[in-house]
Amino acid sequence: MHKKFMSAAIEVARKHCMKYEGGPFGAVVVKNGKIIGEGWNTVTTDNDPTCHAEVNAIRKACKKLKTYDLSGCEIYSTTEPCPMCLATIYWAKMSGLYFGNDRKDAAGIGFDDDFIYQEISRAPDSRHLKTRGGIMAPDVSKLFKEWKRLPGVKMY
């Protein structure tokens, strides 16, 4: 089964990158042995840095299933997901992740996420990106409390 779905991810990547519609990255979301979402990298065609293959595939799967919870689904990606995509996979509550090449292979063709992995582990005030927290924190806490009191709040 793994070969079937990884082949599908590779083919979606090949099809679109050969048409200059993004980098050589593809992903498919699978539920009960069926592909329910496929995606390829559309960062440059959509001018959107979040349009990685995994995120695009997850968006399509969520739309198809009409839910943000992809429990019971697995994702096959041509390459080890970047930090953003990995976080998205966790947020979607997916049950499995399978990938081809790892992040070192991606770095070898110019897609190096190591800097981001390092930045995430730093304290906010020691990151390269100017970061300062605590701005109007009491007001945000008030908003949190107001939201939590709303009837029918849906946790995700």
XYZ file of N, CA and C in Angstrom:
468
model
N 0.812 -1.207 0.000
C 0.000 0.000 0.000
C 0.850 1.264 0.000
N 1.927 1.258 0.806
C 2.762 2.463 0.889
C 3.284 2.869 -0.486
N 3.708 1.884 -1.262
C 4.265 2.178 -2.588
C 3.204 2.821 -3.491
N 1.984 2.331 -3.432
C 0.888 2.865 -4.254
C 0.653 4.349 -3.958
N 0.577 4.694 -2.689
C 0.256 6.075 -2.328
C 1.457 7.011 -2.477
N 2.663 6.487 -2.209
C 3.847 7.317 -2.435
C 4.020 7.565 -3.929
N 3.730 6.578 -4.743
C 3.793 6.769 -6.198
C 2.817 7.853 -6.639
N 1.643 7.887 -6.030
C 0.655 8.919 -6.365
C 1.173 10.304 -5.982
N 1.811 10.409 -4.823
C 2.380 11.696 -4.397
C 3.486 12.137 -5.353
N 4.320 11.202 -5.756
C 5.409 11.513 -6.693
C 4.835 11.975 -8.035
N 3.819 11.291 -8.513
C 3.243 11.647 -9.804
C 2.568 13.011 -9.795
N 1.865 13.344 -8.708
C 1.237 14.668 -8.650
C 2.324 15.752 -8.618
N 3.417 15.483 -7.925
C 4.533 16.439 -7.903
C 5.148 16.579 -9.292
N 5.428 15.454 -9.913
C 6.058 15.467 -11.252
C 5.180 16.206 -12.259
N 3.906 15.874 -12.267
C 2.976 16.475 -13.229
C 2.998 18.002 -13.143
N 2.993 18.527 -11.935
C 2.880 19.974 -11.785
C 4.230 20.698 -11.818
N 5.268 20.089 -11.293
C 6.561 20.793 -11.347
C 7.101 20.829 -12.767
N 6.784 19.832 -13.580
C 7.235 19.835 -14.974
C 6.499 20.889 -15.798
N 5.382 21.379 -15.278
C 4.645 22.470 -15.937
C 4.977 23.812 -15.269
N 6.054 23.818 -14.454
C 6.504 25.018 -13.742
C 5.416 25.577 -12.822
N 4.660 24.672 -12.197
C 3.603 25.080 -11.281
C 4.016 24.893 -9.824
N 5.300 24.885 -9.557
C 5.802 24.727 -8.196
C 6.998 23.809 -8.152
N 7.490 23.613 -6.936
C 8.656 22.761 -6.744
C 8.307 21.288 -6.824
N 9.316 20.430 -6.659
C 9.129 18.985 -6.814
C 8.551 18.313 -5.569
N 7.441 18.845 -5.096
C 6.830 18.334 -3.878
C 5.373 17.979 -4.120
N 4.978 16.801 -3.650
C 3.603 16.352 -3.788
C 3.174 15.612 -2.538
N 1.863 15.569 -2.310
C 1.326 14.861 -1.153
C -0.076 14.369 -1.463
N -0.443 13.252 -0.843
C -1.808 12.752 -0.928
C -2.284 12.386 0.472
N -3.555 12.655 0.731
C -4.195 12.266 1.985
C -5.054 11.046 1.682
N -4.927 10.037 2.525
C -5.595 8.757 2.313
C -6.494 8.427 3.502
N -7.698 7.978 3.199
C -8.616 7.486 4.234
C -9.254 6.202 3.732
N -9.187 5.178 4.554
C -9.764 3.873 4.209
C -9.302 3.376 2.844
N -8.014 3.572 2.559
C -7.450 3.060 1.320
C -7.752 3.864 0.074
N -8.357 5.052 0.236
C -8.680 5.900 -0.912
C -8.035 7.270 -0.755
N -7.561 7.815 -1.868
C -7.013 9.172 -1.862
C -8.187 10.145 -1.812
N -8.195 10.997 -0.782
C -9.284 11.972 -0.640
C -8.803 13.407 -0.824
N -7.506 13.577 -0.982
C -6.962 14.911 -1.227
C -5.559 14.801 -1.774
N -5.262 15.587 -2.776
C -3.899 15.623 -3.299
C -3.461 17.071 -3.393
N -2.167 17.262 -3.257
C -1.647 18.620 -3.338
C -0.229 18.634 -3.861
N 0.125 19.767 -4.403
C 1.484 19.999 -4.878
C 1.851 21.395 -4.437
N 3.115 21.686 -4.520
C 3.610 22.980 -4.076
C 3.155 24.065 -5.052
N 2.400 25.046 -4.534
C 1.926 26.161 -5.371
C 2.350 27.513 -4.795
N 3.441 27.516 -4.070
C 3.931 28.756 -3.452
C 4.129 29.845 -4.494
N 4.812 29.509 -5.583
C 5.135 30.537 -6.583
C 3.964 30.857 -7.500
N 3.103 29.890 -7.757
C 1.961 30.167 -8.634
C 0.846 30.909 -7.898
N 0.696 30.649 -6.598
C -0.328 31.335 -5.797
C 0.223 32.547 -5.041
N 1.542 32.736 -5.108
C 2.185 33.808 -4.334
C 1.758 33.739 -2.869
N 1.851 32.519 -2.320
C 1.419 32.253 -0.954
C 2.405 31.283 -0.319
N 3.174 31.733 0.676
C 4.181 30.866 1.285
C 3.605 29.683 2.056
N 2.297 29.643 2.281
C 1.695 28.515 2.985
C 1.239 27.408 2.048
N 1.347 27.603 0.762
C 0.817 26.633 -0.206
C 1.806 25.511 -0.510
N 2.214 24.821 0.535
C 3.053 23.645 0.372
C 2.162 22.461 0.005
N 2.753 21.433 -0.541
C 1.998 20.271 -1.007
C 1.129 19.670 0.093
N 1.705 19.497 1.279
C 0.962 18.872 2.372
C -0.232 19.724 2.795
N -0.019 21.020 2.931
C -1.107 21.917 3.336
C -2.201 21.923 2.274
N -1.818 21.986 1.017
C -2.815 21.957 -0.067
C -3.610 20.652 -0.065
N -2.935 19.528 0.154
C -3.625 18.236 0.193
C -4.569 18.161 1.392
N -4.127 18.671 2.526
C -4.961 18.672 3.736
C -6.182 19.563 3.534
N -5.994 20.720 2.926
C -7.135 21.611 2.660
C -8.181 20.921 1.786
N -7.722 20.220 0.754
C -8.667 19.529 -0.137
C -9.382 18.389 0.589
N -8.652 17.648 1.405
C -9.258 16.539 2.148
C -10.299 17.068 3.147
N -9.967 18.136 3.837
C -10.909 18.729 4.794
C -12.172 19.216 4.089
N -11.982 19.828 2.950
C -13.130 20.323 2.184
C -14.010 19.156 1.734
N -13.374 18.096 1.262
C -14.130 16.937 0.783
C -14.913 16.282 1.922
N -14.260 16.147 3.087
C -14.905 15.487 4.218
C -15.759 16.444 5.060
N -15.658 17.737 4.754
C -16.392 18.771 5.495
C -16.072 18.732 6.990
N -14.769 18.642 7.284
C -14.306 18.633 8.664
C -12.847 19.101 8.711
N -12.465 19.600 9.860
C -11.062 19.984 10.080
C -10.308 18.866 10.787
N -11.009 17.823 11.193
C -10.429 16.714 11.934
C -10.208 15.530 10.993
N -8.962 15.272 10.688
C -8.632 14.190 9.761
C -8.147 12.941 10.496
N -8.687 12.711 11.694
C -8.372 11.472 12.417
C -8.716 10.300 11.506
N -7.866 9.300 11.512
C -8.092 8.138 10.662
C -7.516 8.286 9.265
N -6.990 9.468 8.960
C -6.371 9.707 7.648
C -4.853 9.650 7.784
N -4.221 9.315 6.689
C -2.760 9.311 6.623
C -2.331 10.203 5.476
N -1.111 10.717 5.564
C -0.588 11.560 4.496
C 0.728 10.979 3.993
N 0.858 10.983 2.679
C 2.073 10.562 1.995
C 2.654 11.788 1.315
N 3.904 12.066 1.596
C 4.562 13.254 1.053
C 5.876 12.857 0.400
N 6.196 13.508 -0.699
C 7.450 13.176 -1.374
C 8.659 13.488 -0.498
N 8.505 14.448 0.422
C 9.636 14.890 1.234
C 9.196 15.090 2.673
N 10.113 14.898 3.607
C 9.832 15.150 5.022
C 9.226 16.550 5.169
N 8.084 16.645 5.794
C 7.416 17.943 5.898
C 8.239 18.982 6.662
N 8.122 20.223 6.216
C 8.754 21.344 6.905
C 8.027 21.556 8.239
N 8.535 22.418 9.105
C 7.864 22.647 10.392
C 6.406 23.087 10.256
N 6.092 23.945 9.298
C 4.712 24.399 9.114
C 3.813 23.228 8.734
N 4.260 22.421 7.789
C 3.448 21.296 7.333
C 3.309 20.240 8.420
N 4.379 19.985 9.143
C 4.324 19.008 10.226
C 3.322 19.464 11.289
N 3.357 20.740 11.622
C 2.392 21.274 12.596
C 0.969 21.134 12.071
N 0.772 21.388 10.788
C -0.561 21.260 10.186
C -1.051 19.818 10.263
N -0.162 18.881 10.026
C -0.513 17.456 10.107
C -0.959 17.114 11.526
N -0.238 17.622 12.510
C -0.643 17.399 13.903
C -1.973 18.081 14.214
N -2.142 19.340 13.796
C -3.395 20.060 14.045
C -4.578 19.334 13.419
N -4.360 18.688 12.279
C -5.435 17.954 11.602
C -5.703 16.602 12.260
N -4.885 16.248 13.244
C -5.044 14.989 13.994
C -4.923 13.754 13.107
N -4.040 13.845 12.140
C -3.854 12.720 11.223
C -3.219 11.532 11.951
N -3.482 10.343 11.446
C -3.032 9.113 12.101
C -1.670 8.617 11.632
N -1.202 9.094 10.496
C 0.075 8.615 10.001
C 0.689 9.546 8.980
N 2.009 9.526 8.944
C 2.794 10.331 8.009
C 3.861 9.442 7.404
N 3.941 9.463 6.090
C 4.957 8.698 5.366
C 5.594 9.634 4.345
N 6.924 9.615 4.266
C 7.589 10.489 3.299
C 8.733 9.780 2.615
N 9.130 10.353 1.472
C 10.243 9.815 0.692
C 11.559 10.379 1.191
N 12.033 11.443 0.534
C 13.302 12.054 0.926
C 13.169 12.825 2.234
N 14.295 12.948 2.942
C 14.250 13.680 4.206
C 14.668 15.134 4.011
N 14.698 15.875 5.103
C 14.987 17.314 5.026
C 16.400 17.604 4.517
N 17.326 16.698 4.744
C 18.691 16.900 4.229
C 18.704 16.813 2.704
N 17.913 15.900 2.165
C 17.808 15.796 0.702
C 17.218 17.086 0.131
N 16.187 17.621 0.798
C 15.563 18.874 0.342
C 16.557 20.024 0.418
N 17.354 20.052 1.470
C 18.369 21.104 1.609
C 19.371 21.026 0.462
N 19.632 19.830 -0.009
C 20.578 19.633 -1.103
C 20.144 20.264 -2.415
N 18.838 20.547 -2.563
C 18.378 21.232 -3.782
C 17.905 22.660 -3.472
N 18.285 23.165 -2.288
C 18.014 24.558 -1.962
C 16.839 24.822 -1.034
N 16.177 23.776 -0.527
C 15.046 23.948 0.390
C 15.496 23.540 1.789
N 16.149 24.457 2.481
C 16.735 24.160 3.783
C 15.873 24.743 4.899
N 15.231 23.869 5.653
C 14.364 24.284 6.755
C 15.068 24.255 8.105
N 16.342 23.899 8.123
C 17.057 23.759 9.387
C 17.005 25.041 10.221
N 17.111 26.178 9.564
C 17.065 27.462 10.276
C 15.751 27.605 11.047
N 14.643 27.217 10.416
C 13.330 27.337 11.065
C 13.241 26.372 12.240
N 13.703 25.124 12.050
C 13.708 24.164 13.156
C 14.474 24.730 14.349
N 15.605 25.372 14.103
C 16.407 25.956 15.183
C 15.681 27.134 15.829
N 15.071 27.972 15.032
C 14.377 29.149 15.556
C 13.204 28.767 16.465
N 12.481 27.734 16.090
C 11.321 27.303 16.881
C 11.741 26.941 18.301
N 12.898 26.345 18.452
C 13.338 25.915 19.779
C 13.876 27.060 20.642
N 14.094 28.220 20.075
C 14.608 29.365 20.839
C 13.490 30.067 21.600
N 13.862 30.733 22.678
C 12.914 31.590 23.395
C 12.536 32.743 22.461
N 11.293 33.208 22.509
C 10.865 34.271 21.582
C 11.806 35.476 21.521
N 12.327 35.899 22.647
C 13.189 37.092 22.641
C 14.611 36.833 22.159
N 14.923 35.579 21.820
C 16.266 35.295 21.305
C 16.250 34.822 19.855
N 15.120 34.980 19.192
C 15.018 34.602 17.786
C 15.592 35.703 16.891
N 15.927 35.319 15.667
C 16.422 36.301 14.705
C 15.321 37.280 14.295
N 14.098 36.797 14.256
C 12.946 37.645 13.942
C 12.613 38.466 15.177
N 12.585 39.763 15.042
C 12.249 40.624 16.174
C 10.898 40.171 16.731
N 10.908 39.730 17.977
C 9.717 39.163 18.593
C 9.553 39.716 20.005
N 8.356 40.136 20.309
C 8.067 40.620 21.663
C 6.654 40.206 22.023
N 6.510 39.498 23.117
C 5.201 39.047 23.568
C 4.694 39.897 24.716
N 3.494 39.595 25.160
C 2.908 40.263 26.312
C 2.226 41.580 26.001
N 2.122 41.933 24.735
C 1.508 43.206 24.364
C -0.005 43.097 24.547
N -0.535 43.909 25.415
C -1.963 43.944 25.754
C -2.485 42.574 26.195
N -1.647 41.813 26.894
C -2.011 40.467 27.333
C -3.298 40.443 28.164
N -3.531 41.392 29.072
C -4.791 41.356 29.826
C -6.026 41.474 28.919
N -5.921 42.269 27.862
C -7.039 42.409 26.921
C -7.268 41.120 26.139
N -6.176 40.453 25.783
C -6.300 39.186 25.073
C -6.889 38.128 26.012
N -6.468 38.142 27.275
C -7.031 37.204 28.254
C -8.529 37.429 28.409
N -8.947 38.675 28.392
C -10.375 38.987 28.470
C -11.109 38.397 27.266
N -10.539 38.555 26.090
C -11.124 37.983 24.873
C -11.247 36.470 25.006
N -10.192 35.819 25.508
C -10.218 34.365 25.703
C -11.391 33.965 26.596
N -11.561 34.679 27.689
C -12.644 34.364 28.634
C -14.009 34.586 27.985
N -14.143 35.653 27.208
C -15.409 35.920 26.507
C -15.724 34.797 25.523
N -14.716 34.372 24.798
C -14.899 33.294 23.826
C -15.305 31.999 24.523
N -14.636 31.694 25.625
C -14.892 30.438 26.330
C -16.321 30.379 26.878
N -16.910 31.537 27.165
C -18.290 31.599 27.688
C -19.349 31.510 26.589
N -18.956 31.622 25.334
C -19.933 31.539 24.249
C -20.589 30.165 24.219
N -21.889 30.110 24.023
C -22.542 28.797 23.922
C -22.167 28.093 22.623
N -21.961 26.802 22.730
C -21.686 26.009 21.530
C -20.303 26.162 20.952
N -19.341 26.627 21.757
C -17.969 26.788 21.263
C -17.433 25.420 20.846
N -16.798 25.386 19.705
C -16.275 24.149 19.147
C -14.751 24.152 19.314
N -14.244 23.225 20.075
C -12.788 23.116 20.259
C -12.175 22.394 19.064
N -10.959 22.742 18.745
C -10.270 22.077 17.639
C -8.854 21.782 18.018
